[in-house]
mmCIF file of C-alpha atoms and ligand atoms in Angstrom:
data_model
loop_
_atom_site.group_PDB
_atom_site.id
_atom_site.type_symbol
_atom_site.label_atom_id
_atom_site.label_comp_id
_atom_site.label_asym_id
_atom_site.label_seq_id
_atom_site.Cartn_x
_atom_site.Cartn_y
_atom_site.Cartn_z
ATOM 1 C CA MET A 1216 6.761 6.375 -3.521
ATOM 2 C CA PRO A 1217 4.536 3.304 -2.365
ATOM 3 C CA SER A 1218 2.360 2.234 -4.945
ATOM 4 C CA LEU A 1219 -1.200 0.713 -5.240
ATOM 5 C CA PRO A 1220 -1.289 -1.954 -2.383
ATOM 6 C CA ASP A 1221 -0.822 -5.615 -3.725
ATOM 7 C CA ASP A 1222 -4.276 -6.741 -3.353
ATOM 8 C CA ALA A 1223 -5.925 -3.422 -5.197
ATOM 9 C CA ARG A 1224 -6.546 -3.775 -8.520
ATOM 10 C CA ILE A 1225 -7.568 -1.077 -10.932
ATOM 11 C CA LEU A 1226 -8.984 -1.638 -14.200
ATOM 12 C CA PRO A 1227 -8.745 1.575 -16.323
ATOM 13 C CA ASP A 1228 -11.125 2.276 -19.083
ATOM 14 C CA HIS A 1229 -13.225 -1.289 -17.881
ATOM 15 C CA LEU A 1230 -16.757 0.612 -18.856
ATOM 16 C CA SER A 1231 -17.055 1.887 -22.386
ATOM 17 C CA ARG A 1232 -18.867 5.255 -23.265
ATOM 18 C CA ASN A 1233 -22.240 3.284 -23.893
ATOM 19 C CA GLU A 1234 -22.149 1.235 -20.533
ATOM 20 C CA GLN A 1235 -21.178 4.394 -18.741
ATOM 21 C CA GLU A 1236 -24.203 6.006 -20.328
ATOM 22 C CA ALA A 1237 -26.351 3.213 -19.357
ATOM 23 C CA LEU A 1238 -24.959 3.332 -15.751
ATOM 24 C CA LEU A 1239 -25.788 6.652 -15.621
ATOM 25 C CA ASP A 1240 -29.681 6.505 -16.624
ATOM 26 C CA ASP A 1241 -29.623 3.812 -13.664
ATOM 27 C CA ILE A 1242 -28.443 6.344 -11.243
ATOM 28 C CA ARG A 1243 -30.586 9.428 -12.419
ATOM 29 C CA GLU A 1244 -33.351 6.819 -11.428
ATOM 30 C CA ILE A 1245 -31.828 6.310 -7.834
ATOM 31 C CA VAL A 1246 -31.468 10.067 -7.477
ATOM 32 C CA LYS A 1247 -34.949 10.750 -8.567
ATOM 33 C CA ALA A 1248 -36.571 8.352 -5.873
ATOM 34 C CA ALA A 1249 -33.689 9.074 -3.398
ATOM 35 C CA PRO A 1250 -32.266 12.587 -3.960
ATOM 36 C CA LEU A 1251 -28.413 13.453 -2.837
ATOM 37 C CA TYR A 1252 -28.224 14.938 0.426
ATOM 38 C CA THR A 1253 -25.406 16.523 2.155
ATOM 39 C CA PRO A 1254 -24.099 14.486 4.923
ATOM 40 C CA ALA A 1255 -22.889 15.848 8.126
ATOM 41 C CA MET A 1256 -19.723 14.490 10.045
ATOM 42 C CA PRO A 1257 -20.066 12.607 13.520
ATOM 43 C CA LYS A 1258 -20.141 15.015 16.868
ATOM 44 C CA THR A 1259 -19.148 18.439 14.627
ATOM 45 C CA GLY A 1260 -22.029 18.286 12.360
ATOM 46 C CA LYS A 1261 -19.528 19.706 9.772
ATOM 47 C CA PRO A 1262 -21.209 19.259 6.444
ATOM 48 C CA MET A 1263 -19.222 17.100 3.918
ATOM 49 C CA ARG A 1264 -18.414 18.600 0.463
ATOM 50 C CA VAL A 1265 -19.627 14.935 -1.440
ATOM 51 C CA ARG A 1266 -23.247 14.927 -1.587
ATOM 52 C CA MET A 1267 -24.626 11.037 -1.264
ATOM 53 C CA THR A 1268 -27.258 8.924 -1.665
ATOM 54 C CA ASN A 1269 -27.604 4.682 -1.831
ATOM 55 C CA CYS A 1270 -29.484 1.707 -3.622
ATOM 56 C CA GLY A 1271 -29.625 -1.570 -2.015
ATOM 57 C CA THR A 1272 -31.326 -2.960 0.834
ATOM 58 C CA LEU A 1273 -28.771 -1.015 2.982
ATOM 59 C CA GLY A 1274 -27.040 2.274 2.893
ATOM 60 C CA TRP A 1275 -24.281 4.260 4.584
ATOM 61 C CA VAL A 1276 -24.828 7.671 6.364
ATOM 62 C CA THR A 1277 -23.721 9.896 8.713
ATOM 63 C CA ASP A 1278 -25.437 12.898 10.554
ATOM 64 C CA LYS A 1279 -24.058 14.842 13.994
ATOM 65 C CA ALA A 1280 -26.215 12.609 16.456
ATOM 66 C CA GLN A 1281 -25.586 9.010 15.373
ATOM 67 C CA GLY A 1282 -22.366 9.139 13.027
ATOM 68 C CA TYR A 1283 -21.629 6.939 10.566
ATOM 69 C CA ARG A 1284 -23.593 3.668 10.002
ATOM 70 C CA TYR A 1285 -25.689 1.736 7.446
ATOM 71 C CA GLN A 1286 -29.546 2.003 7.571
ATOM 72 C CA ALA A 1287 -32.235 0.460 5.614
ATOM 73 C CA PHE A 1288 -33.957 4.030 4.526
ATOM 74 C CA HIS A 1289 -33.350 7.744 3.304
ATOM 75 C CA PRO A 1290 -32.338 10.062 5.959
ATOM 76 C CA VAL A 1291 -34.150 12.560 4.655
ATOM 77 C CA THR A 1292 -37.313 10.818 2.844
ATOM 78 C CA GLY A 1293 -37.318 7.724 5.312
ATOM 79 C CA LYS A 1294 -38.311 5.625 2.603
ATOM 80 C CA PRO A 1295 -36.187 2.269 1.997
ATOM 81 C CA TRP A 1296 -33.186 2.534 -0.889
ATOM 82 C CA PRO A 1297 -33.989 2.147 -4.279
ATOM 83 C CA VAL A 1298 -33.233 -1.565 -5.167
ATOM 84 C CA MET A 1299 -29.696 -2.176 -6.588
ATOM 85 C CA PRO A 1300 -29.640 -2.072 -10.609
ATOM 86 C CA GLU A 1301 -29.176 -5.425 -11.909
ATOM 87 C CA ARG A 1302 -26.439 -3.704 -14.077
ATOM 88 C CA LEU A 1303 -24.289 -3.359 -11.032
ATOM 89 C CA LEU A 1304 -24.932 -6.787 -9.544
ATOM 90 C CA SER A 1305 -23.614 -7.933 -12.963
ATOM 91 C CA LEU A 1306 -20.609 -5.718 -12.531
ATOM 92 C CA TRP A 1307 -20.390 -7.304 -8.755
ATOM 93 C CA ARG A 1308 -20.914 -11.051 -9.872
ATOM 94 C CA GLU A 1309 -18.172 -10.763 -12.770
ATOM 95 C CA LEU A 1310 -15.406 -8.968 -11.139
ATOM 96 C CA ALA A 1311 -15.712 -9.371 -7.093
ATOM 97 C CA ASP A 1312 -15.064 -12.684 -6.623
ATOM 98 C CA TYR A 1313 -16.959 -13.309 -3.812
ATOM 99 C CA PRO A 1314 -19.857 -15.424 -3.245
ATOM 100 C CA HIS A 1315 -22.739 -13.470 -2.176
ATOM 101 C CA ASP A 1316 -24.412 -10.318 -3.705
ATOM 102 C CA PRO A 1317 -23.600 -6.796 -2.312
ATOM 103 C CA GLU A 1318 -26.047 -5.302 -0.302
ATOM 104 C CA ALA A 1319 -25.166 -1.473 -0.687
ATOM 105 C CA CYS A 1320 -24.229 0.739 -2.980
ATOM 106 C CA LEU A 1321 -23.343 4.266 -1.767
ATOM 107 C CA VAL A 1322 -23.421 6.811 -4.671
ATOM 108 C CA ASN A 1323 -21.287 10.123 -4.082
ATOM 109 C CA PHE A 1324 -21.375 13.066 -6.060
ATOM 110 C CA TYR A 1325 -18.480 15.724 -6.195
ATOM 111 C CA GLY A 1326 -18.965 19.002 -7.398
ATOM 112 C CA GLN A 1327 -15.766 20.881 -8.794
ATOM 113 C CA ASP A 1328 -14.234 21.650 -5.476
ATOM 114 C CA ALA A 1329 -15.528 18.573 -3.420
ATOM 115 C CA LYS A 1330 -12.574 16.565 -1.705
ATOM 116 C CA LEU A 1331 -12.787 13.428 0.590
ATOM 117 C CA GLY A 1332 -10.197 13.233 3.286
ATOM 118 C CA LEU A 1333 -8.144 10.312 4.095
ATOM 119 C CA HIS A 1334 -9.815 7.693 5.738
ATOM 120 C CA GLN A 1335 -10.808 4.026 6.575
ATOM 121 C CA ASP A 1336 -13.933 2.207 5.520
ATOM 122 C CA ARG A 1337 -14.558 0.287 8.704
ATOM 123 C CA ASP A 1338 -18.452 0.589 9.187
ATOM 124 C CA GLU A 1339 -18.857 -2.927 7.832
ATOM 125 C CA GLU A 1340 -18.845 -6.209 9.642
ATOM 126 C CA ASP A 1341 -17.313 -8.252 6.849
ATOM 127 C CA PHE A 1342 -14.356 -7.198 5.547
ATOM 128 C CA ASP A 1343 -13.280 -10.208 3.967
ATOM 129 C CA ALA A 1344 -15.901 -8.853 1.223
ATOM 130 C CA PRO A 1345 -14.180 -6.449 -1.551
ATOM 131 C CA VAL A 1346 -15.304 -3.090 -2.246
ATOM 132 C CA LEU A 1347 -15.833 -2.399 -5.764
ATOM 133 C CA SER A 1348 -15.740 1.495 -6.920
ATOM 134 C CA VAL A 1349 -16.809 2.735 -10.254
ATOM 135 C CA SER A 1350 -16.042 6.587 -11.519
ATOM 136 C CA LEU A 1351 -18.030 8.311 -13.945
ATOM 137 C CA GLY A 1352 -17.777 11.845 -15.171
ATOM 138 C CA ASP A 1353 -14.599 13.972 -14.555
ATOM 139 C CA SER A 1354 -11.488 12.596 -13.139
ATOM 140 C CA CYS A 1355 -9.813 12.824 -9.845
ATOM 141 C CA ARG A 1356 -6.741 12.554 -7.799
ATOM 142 C CA PHE A 1357 -7.306 9.348 -5.715
ATOM 143 C CA ARG A 1358 -4.911 8.750 -3.012
ATOM 144 C CA ILE A 1359 -4.280 5.297 -1.084
ATOM 145 C CA GLY A 1360 -1.849 4.419 1.683
ATOM 146 C CA GLY A 1361 -1.407 1.449 4.169
ATOM 147 C CA THR A 1362 -3.447 0.296 6.721
ATOM 148 C CA SER A 1363 -2.025 2.915 9.445
ATOM 149 C CA ARG A 1364 -2.621 6.576 8.642
ATOM 150 C CA SER A 1365 1.080 7.215 8.992
ATOM 151 C CA ASP A 1366 1.940 4.959 6.231
ATOM 152 C CA GLY A 1367 2.982 6.618 3.033
ATOM 153 C CA THR A 1368 0.593 7.250 0.036
ATOM 154 C CA ALA A 1369 0.436 7.269 -3.380
ATOM 155 C CA SER A 1370 -1.802 9.358 -5.731
ATOM 156 C CA LEU A 1371 -3.319 8.321 -9.064
ATOM 157 C CA ARG A 1372 -5.839 9.281 -11.402
ATOM 158 C CA LEU A 1373 -9.375 7.740 -11.963
ATOM 159 C CA ASN A 1374 -11.081 8.636 -15.049
ATOM 160 C CA SER A 1375 -14.324 8.063 -16.034
ATOM 161 C CA GLY A 1376 -15.245 4.318 -16.651
ATOM 162 C CA ASP A 1377 -12.556 3.039 -14.383
ATOM 163 C CA ILE A 1378 -13.241 0.297 -11.861
ATOM 164 C CA VAL A 1379 -11.119 0.175 -8.618
ATOM 165 C CA LEU A 1380 -11.381 -3.358 -6.634
ATOM 166 C CA LEU A 1381 -10.204 -2.987 -2.984
ATOM 167 C CA ALA A 1382 -9.588 -6.905 -1.428
ATOM 168 C CA GLY A 1383 -7.486 -8.465 1.101
ATOM 169 C CA ARG A 1384 -5.376 -6.020 2.982
ATOM 170 C CA SER A 1385 -6.079 -2.966 0.643
ATOM 171 C CA ARG A 1386 -9.837 -2.827 1.954
ATOM 172 C CA LEU A 1387 -8.613 -1.333 5.052
ATOM 173 C CA ALA A 1388 -6.443 1.055 3.502
ATOM 174 C CA TYR A 1389 -6.461 4.779 4.240
ATOM 175 C CA HIS A 1390 -7.907 6.355 1.066
ATOM 176 C CA GLY A 1391 -9.398 9.711 -0.093
ATOM 177 C CA VAL A 1392 -9.852 11.927 -3.127
ATOM 178 C CA ASP A 1393 -7.755 15.028 -3.027
ATOM 179 C CA ARG A 1394 -9.399 16.963 -6.175
ATOM 180 C CA ILE A 1395 -11.428 16.696 -8.971
ATOM 181 C CA TYR A 1396 -10.096 17.830 -12.380
ATOM 182 C CA PRO A 1397 -12.876 19.830 -13.810
ATOM 183 C CA GLY A 1398 -14.238 19.654 -17.649
ATOM 184 C CA THR A 1399 -12.005 16.600 -18.266
ATOM 185 C CA SER A 1400 -15.060 14.195 -19.221
ATOM 186 C CA THR A 1401 -18.349 15.083 -21.347
ATOM 187 C CA LEU A 1402 -20.360 12.035 -19.522
ATOM 188 C CA LEU A 1403 -22.269 14.539 -17.159
ATOM 189 C CA LYS A 1404 -23.559 17.689 -18.728
ATOM 190 C CA ASN A 1405 -22.965 19.970 -15.397
ATOM 191 C CA GLY A 1406 -19.614 18.434 -14.476
ATOM 192 C CA GLY A 1407 -18.742 16.489 -11.524
ATOM 193 C CA ARG A 1408 -17.941 13.358 -10.691
ATOM 194 C CA ILE A 1409 -19.996 10.369 -9.476
ATOM 195 C CA ASN A 1410 -18.261 7.390 -7.988
ATOM 196 C CA LEU A 1411 -20.398 4.110 -7.029
ATOM 197 C CA THR A 1412 -19.180 1.927 -4.107
ATOM 198 C CA LEU A 1413 -20.623 -1.672 -4.129
ATOM 199 C CA ARG A 1414 -20.171 -2.973 -0.701
ATOM 200 C CA ARG A 1415 -21.229 -6.134 1.269
ATOM 201 C CA VAL A 1416 -22.049 -5.190 4.732
ATOM 202 C CA THR A 1417 -23.325 -7.931 6.800
ATOM 203 C CA ARG A 1418 -21.937 -10.938 7.321
ATOM 204 C CA PRO A 1419 -23.037 -13.787 5.121
ATOM 205 C CA VAL A 1420 -25.085 -16.590 7.394
HETATM 206 C C1 MD3 B 2699 -9.598 1.747 -0.569
HETATM 207 N N1 MD3 B 2699 -14.947 6.798 -1.986
HETATM 208 O O1 MD3 B 2699 -17.059 6.228 -0.464
HETATM 209 S S1 MD3 B 2699 -13.489 5.043 -4.271
HETATM 210 C C2 MD3 B 2699 -15.922 5.977 -0.031
HETATM 211 O O2 MD3 B 2699 -14.034 8.055 -5.190
HETATM 212 C C3 MD3 B 2699 -14.838 6.469 -0.767
HETATM 213 O O3 MD3 B 2699 -15.915 8.714 -3.775
HETATM 214 C C4 MD3 B 2699 -13.805 7.515 -3.000
HETATM 215 O O4 MD3 B 2699 -13.503 6.098 -0.218
HETATM 216 C C5 MD3 B 2699 -14.445 8.097 -3.791
HETATM 217 O O5 MD3 B 2699 -15.858 5.246 0.955
HETATM 218 C C6 MD3 B 2699 -13.317 6.412 -3.409
HETATM 219 C C7 MD3 B 2699 -12.452 3.937 -4.095
HETATM 220 C C8 MD3 B 2699 -12.434 3.211 -2.883
HETATM 221 C C9 MD3 B 2699 -13.553 2.773 -2.182
HETATM 222 C C10 MD3 B 2699 -13.311 1.994 -0.902
HETATM 223 C C11 MD3 B 2699 -12.027 1.672 -0.712
HETATM 224 C C12 MD3 B 2699 -10.817 2.912 -2.399
HETATM 225 C C13 MD3 B 2699 -10.928 1.968 -1.244
HETATM 226 C C14 MD3 B 2699 -11.962 1.017 0.636
HETATM 227 C C15 MD3 B 2699 -10.790 0.379 1.163
HETATM 228 C C16 MD3 B 2699 -9.262 1.004 0.622
HETATM 229 FE FE1 FE B 2700 -13.611 5.125 1.287
#
């Protein structure tokens, strides 16, 4: 079985329980100002099973008419995204090994039955910047392959507090979330999983 691509790094248990709770407080504030919404797939309008919101100067959104893109405002409220919490900026500065700050933090919320199909992240202009992912709440089975859809994949479990850094060639690897393991974390009172992905979107000048 193929393993994790060379330039993908997983940092198991990177965040302590206290750090996870503090981050969750930040996310709660973000969701108050920018509620989770159900994105729709381009062209078909099929609803995604993951609910989303963002913070930062840009946020990733999708809908039937305009498809995948980054924009500066929430698609439902029309308001600018909340600012990126200092705690997330610090994580990026500590771990990303990239000389510019992230512009977007996509917040994905998975209920018990949610999953995310295998895909590449290619809506950013700058693939030289890594993607930094933080998992909170219930564990999941994460799948990652190569840069072709037909490449073999490996699956691994991501737990609350784990961080994944995708740099170099792994930045364009196919990946997805096969399933959530309900009841595996006490962090979220009502269960489910939150994933945060910090991204640089535009090419720094
Ligand atoms: C590998 N999120 O938001 S995070 C996404 O758990 C996304 O919510 C998943 O895929 C989640 O686009 C996976 C880990 C991750 C994030 C970005 C990647 C893995 C990646 C980009 C390239 C390769
Ligand atoms: Fe992705």
